[in-house]
Short mmCIF file of C-alpha atoms in Angstrom, two decimals:
data_model
loop_
_atom_site.label_atom_id
_atom_site.label_comp_id
_atom_site.label_asym_id
_atom_site.label_seq_id
_atom_site.Cartn_x
_atom_site.Cartn_y
_atom_site.Cartn_z
CA UNK V 1 39.27 18.62 -8.29
CA UNK V 2 38.93 15.30 -6.04
CA UNK V 3 36.03 13.86 -4.15
CA UNK V 4 36.26 11.11 -2.00
CA UNK V 5 33.87 8.18 -3.14
CA UNK V 6 32.09 5.71 -0.75
CA UNK V 7 35.32 3.04 0.05
CA UNK V 8 37.52 6.16 0.99
CA UNK V 9 38.96 6.06 -2.60
CA UNK V 10 39.52 9.97 -4.25
CA UNK V 11 38.26 10.01 -7.61
CA UNK V 12 38.10 12.91 -9.98
CA UNK V 13 34.58 14.96 -9.56
CA UNK V 14 33.13 14.27 -12.85
CA UNK V 15 34.24 10.51 -13.31
CA UNK V 16 31.24 7.98 -13.32
CA UNK V 17 30.86 6.28 -10.30
CA UNK V 18 28.36 3.27 -9.70
CA UNK V 19 25.27 4.29 -8.00
CA UNK V 20 25.41 0.85 -6.21
CA UNK V 21 28.56 2.08 -4.12
CA UNK V 22 26.52 5.46 -3.02
CA UNK V 23 23.77 2.99 -2.34
CA UNK V 24 25.50 0.78 -0.19
CA UNK V 25 27.45 3.76 1.73
CA UNK V 26 24.13 5.57 2.35
CA UNK V 27 22.40 2.50 3.74
CA UNK V 28 25.54 1.39 5.56
CA UNK V 29 25.44 5.01 7.08
CA UNK V 30 21.90 4.31 8.51
CA UNK V 31 22.80 1.05 9.66
CA UNK V 32 20.82 -0.57 7.11
CA UNK V 33 21.34 -4.16 4.88
CA UNK V 34 21.12 -3.40 1.28
CA UNK V 35 18.13 -5.78 1.18
CA UNK V 36 16.13 -4.06 3.72
CA UNK V 37 12.89 -5.34 5.07
CA UNK V 38 13.23 -8.72 2.93
CA UNK V 39 12.96 -6.97 -0.44
CA UNK V 40 15.08 -5.10 -2.99
CA UNK V 41 13.92 -1.50 -4.30
CA UNK V 42 13.02 -2.32 -7.68
CA UNK V 43 11.90 -0.38 -10.44
CA UNK V 44 10.29 -1.92 -13.34
CA UNK V 45 7.13 0.03 -13.59
CA UNK V 46 7.26 2.68 -15.84
CA UNK V 47 6.32 6.31 -15.17
CA UNK V 48 7.25 5.67 -11.36
CA UNK V 49 9.06 8.89 -10.62
CA UNK V 50 8.12 8.81 -7.10
CA UNK V 51 9.96 7.27 -4.14
CA UNK V 52 7.79 4.07 -4.06
CA UNK V 53 9.34 0.98 -4.97
CA UNK V 54 7.42 -1.41 -7.35
CA UNK V 55 6.29 -3.50 -4.28
CA UNK V 56 4.68 -0.30 -2.65
CA UNK V 57 2.91 0.33 -5.91
CA UNK V 58 1.73 -3.26 -6.69
CA UNK V 59 0.30 -3.40 -2.92
CA UNK V 60 -1.72 -0.23 -3.19
CA UNK V 61 -2.74 -1.04 -6.75
CA UNK V 62 -3.80 -4.70 -6.18
CA UNK V 63 -2.95 -5.70 -2.51
CA UNK V 64 -0.53 -7.68 -0.50
CA UNK V 65 -1.36 -11.00 -2.05
CA UNK V 66 -0.64 -9.82 -5.70
CA UNK V 67 2.90 -8.60 -4.63
CA UNK V 68 3.38 -12.27 -3.24
CA UNK V 69 2.36 -13.64 -6.55
CA UNK V 70 4.27 -11.34 -8.56
CA UNK V 71 7.41 -11.93 -6.78
CA UNK V 72 6.82 -15.58 -6.89
CA UNK V 73 6.33 -15.15 -10.72
CA UNK V 74 9.52 -12.73 -10.44
CA UNK V 75 11.95 -15.25 -9.48
CA UNK V 76 11.30 -17.96 -12.12
CA UNK V 77 10.98 -15.44 -15.17
CA UNK V 78 11.24 -16.92 -18.35
CA UNK V 79 11.02 -13.96 -21.13
CA UNK V 80 9.42 -11.09 -19.14
CA UNK V 81 7.04 -9.94 -22.05
CA UNK V 82 3.93 -10.67 -19.99
CA UNK V 83 5.48 -9.00 -16.73
CA UNK V 84 6.42 -5.97 -19.17
CA UNK V 85 2.93 -5.81 -20.37
CA UNK V 86 1.46 -6.03 -16.66
CA UNK V 87 4.21 -3.36 -15.41
CA UNK V 88 2.93 -1.04 -18.36
CA UNK V 89 -0.82 -1.65 -17.05
CA UNK V 90 0.37 -0.53 -13.42
CA UNK V 91 2.36 1.87 -14.54
CA UNK V 92 -0.69 3.85 -16.71
CA UNK V 93 -3.09 3.35 -13.72
CA UNK V 94 -0.38 4.82 -11.02
CA UNK V 95 0.45 8.00 -13.38
CA UNK V 96 -3.07 8.66 -13.67
CA UNK V 97 -3.82 8.39 -9.82
CA UNK V 98 -0.87 10.55 -9.14
CA UNK V 99 -1.54 13.38 -11.55
CA UNK V 100 -4.66 15.47 -11.12
CA UNK V 101 -4.01 17.11 -14.58
CA UNK V 102 -4.11 13.46 -16.24
CA UNK V 103 -7.51 12.99 -14.10
CA UNK V 104 -8.97 16.34 -15.36
CA UNK V 105 -8.37 15.61 -18.89
CA UNK V 106 -9.61 12.01 -18.72
CA UNK V 107 -12.68 13.25 -16.84
CA UNK V 108 -13.17 15.79 -20.08
CA UNK V 109 -12.49 13.62 -22.54
CA UNK V 110 -14.66 10.14 -22.21
CA UNK V 111 -13.19 9.03 -25.37
CA UNK V 112 -9.58 9.56 -24.17
CA UNK V 113 -10.75 7.73 -20.84
CA UNK V 114 -12.45 5.05 -23.04
CA UNK V 115 -9.09 4.19 -25.05
CA UNK V 116 -6.87 4.34 -22.25
CA UNK V 117 -9.03 1.82 -20.38
CA UNK V 118 -9.19 -0.34 -23.62
CA UNK V 119 -5.20 -0.19 -24.11
CA UNK V 120 -5.27 -1.35 -20.65
CA UNK V 121 -7.47 -4.33 -21.43
CA UNK V 122 -5.70 -5.14 -24.38
CA UNK V 123 -2.62 -5.33 -22.49
CA UNK V 124 -4.02 -7.60 -19.94
CA UNK V 125 -5.76 -9.69 -22.71
CA UNK V 126 -2.21 -10.24 -24.45
CA UNK V 127 -0.77 -11.48 -21.10
CA UNK V 128 -3.72 -13.78 -21.29
CA UNK V 129 -2.93 -15.32 -24.74
CA UNK V 130 0.42 -16.14 -23.29
CA UNK V 131 -0.70 -18.05 -20.68
CA UNK V 132 0.03 -21.74 -20.71
CA UNK V 133 -1.88 -24.09 -18.77
CA UNK V 134 -0.58 -27.35 -20.21
CA UNK V 135 3.08 -26.60 -19.58
CA UNK V 136 2.81 -25.70 -16.17
CA UNK V 137 -0.67 -25.62 -14.29
CA UNK V 138 0.26 -24.66 -11.02
CA UNK V 139 1.94 -21.44 -12.40
CA UNK V 140 -0.64 -20.62 -14.88
CA UNK V 141 -2.78 -20.70 -12.07
CA UNK V 142 -1.00 -17.87 -10.15
CA UNK V 143 -0.62 -16.04 -13.12
CA UNK V 144 -4.62 -16.18 -13.52
CA UNK V 145 -4.73 -15.02 -10.58
CA UNK V 146 -2.53 -11.63 -10.99
CA UNK V 147 -4.71 -11.30 -14.25
CA UNK V 148 -8.12 -11.52 -12.28
CA UNK V 149 -6.46 -8.67 -9.60
CA UNK V 150 -5.24 -6.57 -12.35
CA UNK V 151 -8.36 -6.78 -14.49
CA UNK V 152 -10.14 -5.88 -11.39
CA UNK V 153 -8.27 -2.70 -10.99
CA UNK V 154 -9.03 -1.68 -14.66
CA UNK V 155 -12.76 -2.85 -14.86
CA UNK V 156 -14.29 -1.70 -11.01
CA UNK V 157 -13.04 1.97 -11.70
CA UNK V 158 -14.18 2.44 -15.38
CA UNK V 159 -18.04 1.56 -14.24
CA UNK V 160 -17.66 3.69 -11.26
CA UNK V 161 -16.41 6.47 -13.10
CA UNK V 162 -19.17 6.19 -15.19
CA UNK V 163 -22.03 6.06 -12.49
CA UNK V 164 -20.44 8.76 -10.72
CA UNK V 165 -20.34 11.05 -13.84
CA UNK V 166 -24.29 11.31 -14.04
CA UNK V 167 -24.95 11.14 -10.32
CA UNK V 168 -22.16 13.82 -9.75
CA UNK V 169 -23.28 15.87 -12.90
CA UNK V 170 -27.03 16.01 -11.44
CA UNK V 171 -25.50 17.49 -7.91
CA UNK V 172 -23.34 19.76 -9.67
CA UNK V 173 -19.81 18.52 -8.04
CA UNK V 174 -18.90 15.62 -10.86
CA UNK V 175 -15.37 16.48 -11.25
CA UNK V 176 -14.16 16.12 -7.26
CA UNK V 177 -16.87 13.25 -7.25
CA UNK V 178 -15.46 11.64 -10.22
CA UNK V 179 -11.85 12.33 -9.90
CA UNK V 180 -11.39 9.66 -7.34
CA UNK V 181 -13.20 6.84 -9.38
CA UNK V 182 -10.86 7.07 -12.43
CA UNK V 183 -8.47 4.46 -10.69
CA UNK V 184 -8.86 3.30 -7.20
CA UNK V 185 -6.41 2.19 -5.10
CA UNK V 186 -6.81 -1.54 -3.66
CA UNK V 187 -9.10 -1.67 -0.72
CA UNK V 188 -9.39 -5.33 1.25
CA UNK V 189 -12.96 -4.58 2.23
#
């Protein structure tokens, strides 16, 4: 059996076709440019099985300024090791935020929750070790800003989760109260 691929070429049904041709055809059918709204939909954040792009996730977790900084760093990427570690942190936060079963597990197991938060802090500390202020002070300053934003995303919820556990258990509705504090989305306020 034959099918018509984007570009009106007949190909066998099970023949491999590059996804870029389908994506371009779908965008053209919708009247969109391949780079819609000034950004490409990139997927570097692990565990992102949603329709959100990396841009959307970073903005939800860290804010628009973090995406601007990350985009600038992404353009001048050298090895990508620090970026991978940062994306792992964001991926872990994202998957927990999106999965109530994981949230329940972390609430039921304070040790496991502590291990996750420690692992997130460890990855951010490894990125911190890789900074080179002597080589490029301007780049180092924006890396520092991004690390600070990511650190706040990890630190604040862990502290708030501890306090919500205490006050929530006293009120008898700890689980619903604590779930929202495991990892909080970015708030400009």
